[in-house]
Coordinates of C-alpha atoms in Angstrom, one line a residue:
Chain A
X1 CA 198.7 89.2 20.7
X2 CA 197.7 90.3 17.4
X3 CA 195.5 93.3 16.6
X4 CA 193.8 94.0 13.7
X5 CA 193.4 97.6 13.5
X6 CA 189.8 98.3 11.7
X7 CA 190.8 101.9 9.2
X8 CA 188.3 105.0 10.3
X9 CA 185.5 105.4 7.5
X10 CA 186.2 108.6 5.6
X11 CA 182.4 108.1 4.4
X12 CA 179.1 106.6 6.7
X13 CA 175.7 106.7 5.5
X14 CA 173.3 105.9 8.5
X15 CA 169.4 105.0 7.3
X16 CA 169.3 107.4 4.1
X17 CA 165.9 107.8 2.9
X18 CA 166.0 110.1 -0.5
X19 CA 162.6 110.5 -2.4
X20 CA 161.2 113.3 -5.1
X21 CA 157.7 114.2 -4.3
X22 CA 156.0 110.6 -4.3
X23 CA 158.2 108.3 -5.6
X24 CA 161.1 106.6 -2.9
X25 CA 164.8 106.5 -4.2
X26 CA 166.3 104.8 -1.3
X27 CA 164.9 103.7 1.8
X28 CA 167.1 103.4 5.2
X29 CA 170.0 102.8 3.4
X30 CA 173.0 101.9 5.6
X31 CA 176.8 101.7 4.4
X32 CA 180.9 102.9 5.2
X33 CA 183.7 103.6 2.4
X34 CA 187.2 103.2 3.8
X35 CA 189.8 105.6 3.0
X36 CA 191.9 104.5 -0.6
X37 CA 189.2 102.0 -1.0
X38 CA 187.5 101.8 -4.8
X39 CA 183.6 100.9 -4.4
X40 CA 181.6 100.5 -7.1
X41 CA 177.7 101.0 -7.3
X42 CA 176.2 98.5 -9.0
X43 CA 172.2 98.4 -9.9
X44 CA 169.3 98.3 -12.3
X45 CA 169.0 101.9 -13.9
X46 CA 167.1 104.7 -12.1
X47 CA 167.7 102.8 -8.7
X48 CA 169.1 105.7 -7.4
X49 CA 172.9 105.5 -8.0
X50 CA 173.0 108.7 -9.4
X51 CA 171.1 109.8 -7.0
X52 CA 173.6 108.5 -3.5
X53 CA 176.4 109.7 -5.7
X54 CA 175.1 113.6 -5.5
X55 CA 173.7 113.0 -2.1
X56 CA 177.3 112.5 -0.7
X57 CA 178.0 115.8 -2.4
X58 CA 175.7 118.1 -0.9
X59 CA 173.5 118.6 -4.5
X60 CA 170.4 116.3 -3.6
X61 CA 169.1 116.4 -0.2
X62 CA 167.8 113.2 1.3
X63 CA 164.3 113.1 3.0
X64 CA 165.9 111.4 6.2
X65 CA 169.0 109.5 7.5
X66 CA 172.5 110.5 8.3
X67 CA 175.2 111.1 6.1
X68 CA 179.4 111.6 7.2
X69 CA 181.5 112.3 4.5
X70 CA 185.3 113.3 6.0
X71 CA 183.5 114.5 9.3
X72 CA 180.7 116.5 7.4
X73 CA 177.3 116.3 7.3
X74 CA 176.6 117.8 3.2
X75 CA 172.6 117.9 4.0
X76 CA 172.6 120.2 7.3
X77 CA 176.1 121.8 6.1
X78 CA 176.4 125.9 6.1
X79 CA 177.3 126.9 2.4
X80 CA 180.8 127.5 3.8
X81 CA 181.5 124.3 5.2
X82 CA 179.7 122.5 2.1
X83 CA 182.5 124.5 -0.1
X84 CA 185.1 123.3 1.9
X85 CA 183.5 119.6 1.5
X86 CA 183.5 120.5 -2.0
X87 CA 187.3 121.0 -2.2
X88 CA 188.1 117.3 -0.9
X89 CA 185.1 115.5 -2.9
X90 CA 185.8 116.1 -6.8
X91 CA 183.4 114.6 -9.1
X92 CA 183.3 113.2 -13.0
X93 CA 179.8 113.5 -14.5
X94 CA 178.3 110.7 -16.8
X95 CA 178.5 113.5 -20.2
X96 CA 182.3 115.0 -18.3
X97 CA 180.1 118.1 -17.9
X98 CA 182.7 120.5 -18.9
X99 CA 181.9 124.0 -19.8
X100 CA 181.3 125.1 -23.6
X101 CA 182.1 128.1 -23.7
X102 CA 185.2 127.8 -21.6
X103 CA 189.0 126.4 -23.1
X104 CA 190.3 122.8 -21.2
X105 CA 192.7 125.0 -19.4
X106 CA 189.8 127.1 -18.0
X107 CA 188.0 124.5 -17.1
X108 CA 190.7 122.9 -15.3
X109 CA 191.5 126.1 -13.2
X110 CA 188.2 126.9 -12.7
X111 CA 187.6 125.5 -9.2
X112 CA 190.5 126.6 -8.4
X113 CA 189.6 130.2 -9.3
X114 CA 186.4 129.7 -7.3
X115 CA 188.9 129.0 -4.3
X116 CA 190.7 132.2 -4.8
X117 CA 193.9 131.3 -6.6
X118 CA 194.6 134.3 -8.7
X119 CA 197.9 133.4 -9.9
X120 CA 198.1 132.5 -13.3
X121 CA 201.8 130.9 -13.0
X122 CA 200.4 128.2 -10.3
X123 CA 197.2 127.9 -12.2
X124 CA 199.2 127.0 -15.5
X125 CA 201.6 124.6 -13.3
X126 CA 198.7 122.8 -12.2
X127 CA 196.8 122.6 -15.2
X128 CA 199.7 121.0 -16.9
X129 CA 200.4 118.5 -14.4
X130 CA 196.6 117.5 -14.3
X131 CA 196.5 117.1 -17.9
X132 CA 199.7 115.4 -18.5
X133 CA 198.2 113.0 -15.5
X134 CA 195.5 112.3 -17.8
X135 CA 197.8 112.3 -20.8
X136 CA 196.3 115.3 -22.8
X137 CA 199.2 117.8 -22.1
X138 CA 198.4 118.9 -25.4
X139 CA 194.6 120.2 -25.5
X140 CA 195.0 123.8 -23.3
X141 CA 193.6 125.2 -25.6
X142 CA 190.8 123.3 -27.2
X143 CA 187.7 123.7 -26.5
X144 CA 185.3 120.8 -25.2
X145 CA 183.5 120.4 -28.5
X146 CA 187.1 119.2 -30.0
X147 CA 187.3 116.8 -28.3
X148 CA 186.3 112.8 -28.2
X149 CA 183.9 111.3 -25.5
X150 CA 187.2 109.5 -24.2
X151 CA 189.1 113.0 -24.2
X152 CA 186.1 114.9 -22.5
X153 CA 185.9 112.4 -19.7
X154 CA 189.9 112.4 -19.1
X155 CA 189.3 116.8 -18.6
X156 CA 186.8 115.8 -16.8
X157 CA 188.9 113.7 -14.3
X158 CA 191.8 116.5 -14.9
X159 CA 189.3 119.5 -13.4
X160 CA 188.0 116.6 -11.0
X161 CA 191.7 116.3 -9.8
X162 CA 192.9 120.3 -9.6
X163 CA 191.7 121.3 -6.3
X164 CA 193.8 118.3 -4.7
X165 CA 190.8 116.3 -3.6
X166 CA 190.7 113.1 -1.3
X167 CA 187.4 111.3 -2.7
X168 CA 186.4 111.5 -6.3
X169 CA 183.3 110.5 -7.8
X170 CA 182.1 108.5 -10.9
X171 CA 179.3 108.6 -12.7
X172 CA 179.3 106.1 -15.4
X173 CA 182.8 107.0 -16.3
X174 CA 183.0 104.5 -19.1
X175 CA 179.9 104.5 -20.6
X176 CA 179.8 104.7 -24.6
X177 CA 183.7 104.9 -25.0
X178 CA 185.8 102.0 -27.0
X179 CA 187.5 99.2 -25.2
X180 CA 190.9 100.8 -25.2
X181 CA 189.4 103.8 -23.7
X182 CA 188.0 102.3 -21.1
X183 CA 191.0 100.4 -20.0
X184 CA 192.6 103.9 -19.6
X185 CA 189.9 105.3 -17.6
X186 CA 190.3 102.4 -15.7
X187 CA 194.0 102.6 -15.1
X188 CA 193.1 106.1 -14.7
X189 CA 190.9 105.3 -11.5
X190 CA 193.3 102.9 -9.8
X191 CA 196.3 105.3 -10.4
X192 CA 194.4 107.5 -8.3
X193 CA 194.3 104.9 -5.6
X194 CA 197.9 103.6 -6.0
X195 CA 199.8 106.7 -6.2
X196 CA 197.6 109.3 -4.9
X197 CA 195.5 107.0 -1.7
X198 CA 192.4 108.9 -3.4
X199 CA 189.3 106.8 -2.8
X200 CA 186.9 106.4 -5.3
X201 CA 183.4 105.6 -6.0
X202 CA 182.0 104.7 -9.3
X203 CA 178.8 103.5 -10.1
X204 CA 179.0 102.5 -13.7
X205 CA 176.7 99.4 -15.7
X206 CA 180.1 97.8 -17.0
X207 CA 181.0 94.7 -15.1
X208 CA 184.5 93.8 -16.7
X209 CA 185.6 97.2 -15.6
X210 CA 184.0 96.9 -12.4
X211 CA 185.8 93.8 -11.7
X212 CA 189.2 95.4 -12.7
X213 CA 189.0 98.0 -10.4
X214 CA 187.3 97.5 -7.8
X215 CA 187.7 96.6 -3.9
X216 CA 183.7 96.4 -3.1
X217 CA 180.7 96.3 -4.7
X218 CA 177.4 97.7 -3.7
X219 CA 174.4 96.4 -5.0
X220 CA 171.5 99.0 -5.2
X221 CA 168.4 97.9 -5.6
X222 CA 164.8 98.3 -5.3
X223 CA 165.8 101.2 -3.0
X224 CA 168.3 99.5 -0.8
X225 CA 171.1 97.3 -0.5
X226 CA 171.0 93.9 -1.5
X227 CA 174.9 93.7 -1.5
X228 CA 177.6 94.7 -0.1
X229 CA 181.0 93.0 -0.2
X230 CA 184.8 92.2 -1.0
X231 CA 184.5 91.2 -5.0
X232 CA 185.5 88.1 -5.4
X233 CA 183.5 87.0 -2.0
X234 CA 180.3 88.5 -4.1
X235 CA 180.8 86.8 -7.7
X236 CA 181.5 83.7 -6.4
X237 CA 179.2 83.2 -3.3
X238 CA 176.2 86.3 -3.2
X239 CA 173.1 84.8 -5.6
X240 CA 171.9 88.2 -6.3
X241 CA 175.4 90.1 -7.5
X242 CA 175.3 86.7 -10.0
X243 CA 171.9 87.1 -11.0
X244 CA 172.8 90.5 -11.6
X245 CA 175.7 89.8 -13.7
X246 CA 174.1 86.8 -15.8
X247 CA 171.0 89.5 -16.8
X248 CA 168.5 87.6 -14.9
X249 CA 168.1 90.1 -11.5
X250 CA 164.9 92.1 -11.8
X251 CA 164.1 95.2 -10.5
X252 CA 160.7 96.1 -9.3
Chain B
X1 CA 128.6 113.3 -10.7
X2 CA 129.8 113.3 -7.1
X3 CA 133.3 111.8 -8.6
X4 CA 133.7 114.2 -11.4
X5 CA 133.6 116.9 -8.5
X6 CA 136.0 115.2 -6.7
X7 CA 138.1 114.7 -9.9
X8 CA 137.7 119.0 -10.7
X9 CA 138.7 119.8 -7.3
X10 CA 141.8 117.1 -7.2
X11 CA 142.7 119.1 -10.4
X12 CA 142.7 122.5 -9.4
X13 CA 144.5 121.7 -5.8
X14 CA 147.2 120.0 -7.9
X15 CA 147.4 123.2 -10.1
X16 CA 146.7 125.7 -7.0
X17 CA 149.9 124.0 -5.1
X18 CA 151.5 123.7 -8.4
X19 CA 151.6 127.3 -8.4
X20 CA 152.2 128.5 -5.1
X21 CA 155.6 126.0 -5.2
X22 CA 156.6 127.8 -8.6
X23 CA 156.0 131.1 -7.3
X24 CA 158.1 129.9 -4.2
X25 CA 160.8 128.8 -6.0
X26 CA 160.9 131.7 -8.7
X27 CA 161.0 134.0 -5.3
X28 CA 164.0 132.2 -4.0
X29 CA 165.6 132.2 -7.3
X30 CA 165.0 136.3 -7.7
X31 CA 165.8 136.8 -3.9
X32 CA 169.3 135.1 -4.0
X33 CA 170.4 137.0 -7.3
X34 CA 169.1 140.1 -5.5
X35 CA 171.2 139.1 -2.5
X36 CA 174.1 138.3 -5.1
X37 CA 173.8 141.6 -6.4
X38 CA 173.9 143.3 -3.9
X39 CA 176.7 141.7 -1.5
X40 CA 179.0 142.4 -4.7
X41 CA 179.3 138.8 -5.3
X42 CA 178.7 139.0 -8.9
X43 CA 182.1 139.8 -11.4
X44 CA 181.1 143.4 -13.5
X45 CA 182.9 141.8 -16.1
X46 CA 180.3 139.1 -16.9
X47 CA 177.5 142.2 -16.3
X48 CA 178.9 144.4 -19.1
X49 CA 179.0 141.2 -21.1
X50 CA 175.3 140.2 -20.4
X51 CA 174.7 144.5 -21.0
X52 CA 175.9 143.4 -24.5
X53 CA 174.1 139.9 -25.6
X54 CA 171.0 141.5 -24.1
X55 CA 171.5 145.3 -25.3
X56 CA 173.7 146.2 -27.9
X57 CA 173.1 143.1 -29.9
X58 CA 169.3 143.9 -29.5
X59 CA 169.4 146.8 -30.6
X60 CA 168.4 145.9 -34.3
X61 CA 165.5 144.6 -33.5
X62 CA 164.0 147.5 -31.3
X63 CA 165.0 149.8 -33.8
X64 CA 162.9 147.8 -36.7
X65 CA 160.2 147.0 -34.1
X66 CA 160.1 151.1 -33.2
X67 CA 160.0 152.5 -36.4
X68 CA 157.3 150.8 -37.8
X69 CA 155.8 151.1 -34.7
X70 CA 156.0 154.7 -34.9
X71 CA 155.0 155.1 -38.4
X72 CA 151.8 152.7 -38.2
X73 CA 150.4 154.9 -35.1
X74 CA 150.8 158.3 -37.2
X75 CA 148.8 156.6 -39.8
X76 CA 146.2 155.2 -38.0
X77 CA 145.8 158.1 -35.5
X78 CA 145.8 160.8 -38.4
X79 CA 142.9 158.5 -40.2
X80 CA 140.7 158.3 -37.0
X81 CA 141.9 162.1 -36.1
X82 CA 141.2 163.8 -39.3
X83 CA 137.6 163.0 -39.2
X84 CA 137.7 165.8 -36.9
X85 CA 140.1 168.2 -38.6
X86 CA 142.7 167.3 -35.6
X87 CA 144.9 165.2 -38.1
X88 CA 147.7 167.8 -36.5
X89 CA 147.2 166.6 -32.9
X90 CA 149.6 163.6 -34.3
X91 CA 152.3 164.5 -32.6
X92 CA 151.4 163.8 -29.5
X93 CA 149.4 161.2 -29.9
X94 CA 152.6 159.4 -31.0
X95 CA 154.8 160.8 -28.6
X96 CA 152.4 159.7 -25.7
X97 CA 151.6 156.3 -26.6
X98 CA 155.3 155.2 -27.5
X99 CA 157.0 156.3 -24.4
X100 CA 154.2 155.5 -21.6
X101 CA 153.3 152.1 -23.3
X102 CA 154.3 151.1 -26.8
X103 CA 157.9 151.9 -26.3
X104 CA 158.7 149.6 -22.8
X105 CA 156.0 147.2 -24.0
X106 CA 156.8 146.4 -27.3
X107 CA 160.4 146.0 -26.4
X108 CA 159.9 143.8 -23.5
X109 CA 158.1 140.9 -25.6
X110 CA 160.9 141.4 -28.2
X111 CA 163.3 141.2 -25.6
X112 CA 161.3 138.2 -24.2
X113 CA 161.4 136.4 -27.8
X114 CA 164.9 137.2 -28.4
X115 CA 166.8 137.1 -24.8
X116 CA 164.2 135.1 -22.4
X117 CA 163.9 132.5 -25.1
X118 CA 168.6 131.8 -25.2
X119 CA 168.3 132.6 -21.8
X120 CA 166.4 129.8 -21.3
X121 CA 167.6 127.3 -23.8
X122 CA 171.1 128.3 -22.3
X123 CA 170.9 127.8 -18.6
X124 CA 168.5 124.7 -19.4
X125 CA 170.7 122.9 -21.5
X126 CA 173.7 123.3 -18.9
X127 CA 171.0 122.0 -16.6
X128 CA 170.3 119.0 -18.8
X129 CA 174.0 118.6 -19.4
X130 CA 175.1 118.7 -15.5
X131 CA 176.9 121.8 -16.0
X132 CA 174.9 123.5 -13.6
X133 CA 176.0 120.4 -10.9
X134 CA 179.4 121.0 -12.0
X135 CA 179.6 124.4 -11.3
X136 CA 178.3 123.5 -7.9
X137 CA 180.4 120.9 -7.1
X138 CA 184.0 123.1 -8.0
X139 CA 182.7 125.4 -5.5
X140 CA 180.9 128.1 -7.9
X141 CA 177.4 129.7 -7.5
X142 CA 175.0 129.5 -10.5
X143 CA 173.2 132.3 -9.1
X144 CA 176.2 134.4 -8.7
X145 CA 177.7 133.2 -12.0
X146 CA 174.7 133.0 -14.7
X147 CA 171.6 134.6 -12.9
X148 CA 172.4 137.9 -11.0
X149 CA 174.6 139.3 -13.9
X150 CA 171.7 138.6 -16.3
X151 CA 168.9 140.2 -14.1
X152 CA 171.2 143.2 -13.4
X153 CA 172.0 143.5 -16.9
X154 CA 168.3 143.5 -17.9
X155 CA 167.3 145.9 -15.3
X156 CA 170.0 148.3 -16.3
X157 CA 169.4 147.9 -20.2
X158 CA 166.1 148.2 -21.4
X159 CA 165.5 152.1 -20.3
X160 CA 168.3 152.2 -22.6
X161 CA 166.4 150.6 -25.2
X162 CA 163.3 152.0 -25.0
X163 CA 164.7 155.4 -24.6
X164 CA 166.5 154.5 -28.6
X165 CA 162.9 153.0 -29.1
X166 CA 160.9 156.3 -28.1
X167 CA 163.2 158.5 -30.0
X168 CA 163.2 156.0 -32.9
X169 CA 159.1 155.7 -33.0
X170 CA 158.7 159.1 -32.7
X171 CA 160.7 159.8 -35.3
X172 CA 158.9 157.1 -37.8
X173 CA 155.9 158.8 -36.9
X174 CA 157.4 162.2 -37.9
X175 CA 158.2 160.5 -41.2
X176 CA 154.7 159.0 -42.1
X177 CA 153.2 162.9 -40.6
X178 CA 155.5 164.5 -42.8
X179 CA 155.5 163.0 -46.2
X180 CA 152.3 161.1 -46.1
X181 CA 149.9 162.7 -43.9
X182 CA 151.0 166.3 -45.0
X183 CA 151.8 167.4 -41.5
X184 CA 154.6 169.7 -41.2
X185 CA 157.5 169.0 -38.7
X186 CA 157.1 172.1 -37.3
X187 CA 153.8 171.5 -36.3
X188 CA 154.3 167.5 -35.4
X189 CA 157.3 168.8 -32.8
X190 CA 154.8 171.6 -31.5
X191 CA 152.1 168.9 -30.5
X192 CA 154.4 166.5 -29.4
X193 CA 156.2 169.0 -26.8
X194 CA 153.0 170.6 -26.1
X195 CA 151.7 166.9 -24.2
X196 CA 154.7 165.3 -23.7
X197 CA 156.3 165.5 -20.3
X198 CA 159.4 164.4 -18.5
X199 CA 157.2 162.3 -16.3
X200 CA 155.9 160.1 -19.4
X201 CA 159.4 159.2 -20.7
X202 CA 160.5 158.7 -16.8
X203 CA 157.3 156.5 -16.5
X204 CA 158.3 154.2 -19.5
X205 CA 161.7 153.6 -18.4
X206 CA 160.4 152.3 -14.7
X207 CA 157.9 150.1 -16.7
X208 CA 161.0 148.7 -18.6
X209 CA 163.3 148.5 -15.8
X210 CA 160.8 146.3 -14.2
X211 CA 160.2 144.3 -17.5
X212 CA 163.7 143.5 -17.9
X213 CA 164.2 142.5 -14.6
X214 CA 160.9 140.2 -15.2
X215 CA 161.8 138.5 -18.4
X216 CA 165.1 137.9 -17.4
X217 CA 164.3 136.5 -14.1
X218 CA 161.6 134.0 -15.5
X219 CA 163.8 132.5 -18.1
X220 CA 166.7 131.6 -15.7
X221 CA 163.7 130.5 -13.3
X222 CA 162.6 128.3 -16.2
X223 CA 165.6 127.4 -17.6
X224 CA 166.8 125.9 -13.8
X225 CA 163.6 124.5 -13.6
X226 CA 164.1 122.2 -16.7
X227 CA 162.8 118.6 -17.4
X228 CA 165.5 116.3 -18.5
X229 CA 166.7 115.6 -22.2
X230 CA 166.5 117.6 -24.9
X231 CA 162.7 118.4 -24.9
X232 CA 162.7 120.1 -21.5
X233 CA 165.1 122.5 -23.3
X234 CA 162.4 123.1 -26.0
X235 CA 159.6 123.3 -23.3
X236 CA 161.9 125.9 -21.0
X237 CA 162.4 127.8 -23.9
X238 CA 158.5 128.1 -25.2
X239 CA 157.5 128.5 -21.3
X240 CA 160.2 131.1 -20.6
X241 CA 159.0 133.0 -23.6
X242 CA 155.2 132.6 -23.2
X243 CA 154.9 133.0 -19.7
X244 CA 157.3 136.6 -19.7
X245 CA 154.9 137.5 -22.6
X246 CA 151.6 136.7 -20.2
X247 CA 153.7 138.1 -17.4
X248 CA 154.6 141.3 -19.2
X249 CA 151.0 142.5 -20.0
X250 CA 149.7 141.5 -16.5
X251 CA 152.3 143.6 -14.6
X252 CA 152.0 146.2 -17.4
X253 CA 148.5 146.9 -16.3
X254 CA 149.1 147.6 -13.1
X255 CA 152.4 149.7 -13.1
X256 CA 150.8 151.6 -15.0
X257 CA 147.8 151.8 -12.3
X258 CA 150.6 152.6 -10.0
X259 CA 152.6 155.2 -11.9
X260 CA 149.6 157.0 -12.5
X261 CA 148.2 156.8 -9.0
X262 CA 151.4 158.3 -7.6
X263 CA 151.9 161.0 -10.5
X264 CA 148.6 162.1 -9.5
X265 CA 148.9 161.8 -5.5

């Protein structure tokens, strides 16, 4: 007899309820992310997506619900056991979100620095494997303001990557950069998956990259989920992922 | 009628709870850096830096601001003293009113204008930016990093700069007695020593100590607090500055109520 053997989620979100003050971000929102899986957040803007994305990481609290990532809760979690959350969830901002006044080298190291690691030998080793990763092995020593949106968001992917994580997140990681660009951040993403098992989740407005990359889509809307599914089972069968797609999906 | 009182009181509960959250938050904010400070989690190398932006490079300003100070209170005190034939009580005239309350005050608000307001603008537009999310998520405290070094820096710098602003005033004052007002230096130093006491000085550098501590803390509380985009920079920034400023004056008044109560208990 055959068993199918169903993976452990790395990720479970039970009945999340997020609001600020009066207005409601998500209500009861249910969902599980598999370990090396890519899911992508799809959604009208300022449904929330954002919003779930900093949730998982401990920097927005939710109103209610019940949220698992890699065994921790990030909303009830001491500030020592959200920092060691911290080291396995990396993140890439929508803007990269590197720091000005800091080199790319520094701001590669500099969780890493926040962990402890003092020496300067293993923090140059890893630096240069990071960046060479991303393909800028030669910008140490620029600083962001050098460098192109495409460049900032590969550092930011680089810094992402230093502390060894095994979830990252993406916020709008294509967003305003040149078609060519984007197809590296792309290959970017599912080299993480491929040769690393990282899972990621990405919630980004660009369909054609969405389709490239990912294993799932998540359809936010209106403050829940209105899909949730393998991606060609969604574009070919779920009305609202293609209303979504064609323009014609409305958010209220 | 009945609905425009319901309307006035909807208004000031909104701007009663508005105020009790802010000062909520603006306690957590100074009682974590405090904590920060204290448990040593804060690197002295960032401190000394601050102790530079916010001291040494402020200097300038204080200097200009103290002098003229100093030279405008010899003139107008000697104008209203000499009516009485007690144009050589100068001295201390100047001496007391720069170090109990010119010297800290004046310095705070330029302090407020020139430090609260890059404070602000700063730590706002690393907000805005999602530096600040960033830092957070690589495992780094904001508070440890960017607040409690600035607030400790503060504290420790302005006596500094008010004791260079006393000495500065006093001494444009001494200018304007000596070669306007025809009052020797001799006697200037006489009247000034003859008032003056180690208390007053001691007292302006507690008032400054606290200022510093003040304006810093409100413009990283402002700065943190920041509306998205570009114009919540600009409103953290004219907030930070104007409410230190309002902030500054208020606690002035009673420090000084304070200081004087306990110098005379």
């Amino acid at each position: 007899m055959h068993i199918t053997q169903h993976p452990k989620p790395i990720i479970v979100v039970n009945n999340l309820s997020t609001s600020f003050g009066q207005t409601i971000v998500h209500k009861s929102i249910s969902f599980e992310i598999y370990q090396g899986e890519i899911v992508t957040i799809l959604g009208p803007s300022g449904t929330g997506k954002t919003v779930l994305l900093k949730t998982l990481i401990g920097l927005i609290h939710p109103k209610s619900g019940e949220i698992n990532v890699l065994g921790i809760n990030p909303a009830k979690a001491t500030p020592e056991t959200l920092l060691a959350l911290r080291k396995k969830v990396g993140m890439l901002f929508q803007g990269a979100a590197l720091f000005d006044s800091l080199t790319v080298f520094e701001n590669i190291v500099y969780g890493l620095r926040e962990q402890g690691e003092t020496n300067e030998n293993t923090l140059q080793k890893i630096a240069g494997e990071k960046l060479k990763w991303v393909g800028l092995e030669e910008f140490q020593n620029k600083y962001p303001a050098n460098l192109s949106g495409g460049q900032k968001k590969r550092v930011g992917l680089a810094r992402a990557l230093a502390t060894s994580p095994q979830i990252i997140l993406f916020d709008e990681p294509t967003t305003g950069l040149d078609p060519t660009t984007v197809r590296l951040i792309d290959n970017l993403i599912l080299r993480l998956k491929n040769e690393l098992n990282i899972t990621s989740i990405v919630v980004t407005h660009d369909i054609q990259s969405a389709t490239r990359i990912s294993d799932r889509w998540l359809l936010l809307n209106n403050g829940t989920i209105t899909a949730n599914g393998p991606v060609p089972q969604l574009i070919n069968s779920n009305t609202e992922i293609q209303n979504f797609i064609n323009g014609t999906y409305f958010s209220f | 009628m009945k609905s425009q009182i319901s309307t006035h009181a909807e208004t000031l509960r909104n701007l009663l709870s508005y105020l009790i959250e802010s000062l909520g938050s603006y306690y957590q904010l100074t009682q974590e850096a405090v904590l920060d400070i204290f448990y040593g989690r804060i690197k002295i190398r960032e401190v000394t830096k601050q102790i530079v932006i916010i001291g040494v490079n402020s200097l300038p300003i204080v200097i200009l601001t103290a002098i003229f100070t100093g030279m405008v209170l010899a003139l107008q005190t000697a104008y209203g003293l000499q009516r009485f034939g007690a144009k050589n009580y100068v001295g201390n005239i100047v001496g007391l009113a720069m170090t109990r309350e010119l010297g800290p005050v004046l310095s705070a608000i330029m302090l407020a204008g020139r430090v609260g307001a890059g404070i602000a603008a700063e730590i706002s537009s690393m907000v805005v930016s999602e530096q600040i999310d960033a830092m957070r998520t690589l495992g780094a405290s904001p508070s440890a990093k960017l607040i409690a070094p600035r607030i400790l820096a503060a504290t420790i710098v302005m006596p500094l700069l008010i004791i260079v602003a006393d000495v500065i005033g006093v001494a444009g004052g001494l200018l304007v007695a000596v070669l306007e007002l025809q009052v020797t230096s001799f006697t200037f130093y006489r009247s000034l020593i003859y008032t003056l006491v180690i208390r007053d000085i001691i007292d302006g550098l507690i008032k400054g100590s606290i200022f510093g501590f003040l304006l810093v803390s409100i413009a990283c509380f402002k700065g943190m607090n920041t509306d998205k985009g570009t114009v919540g920079v600009g409103n953290a920034t004219t907030s930070a500055v104007v409410t230190s400023t309002i902030v500054i004056f208020i606690a002035n008044f009673f420090i000084t109520k304070l200081l004087i109560l306990i110098n005379f208990n």
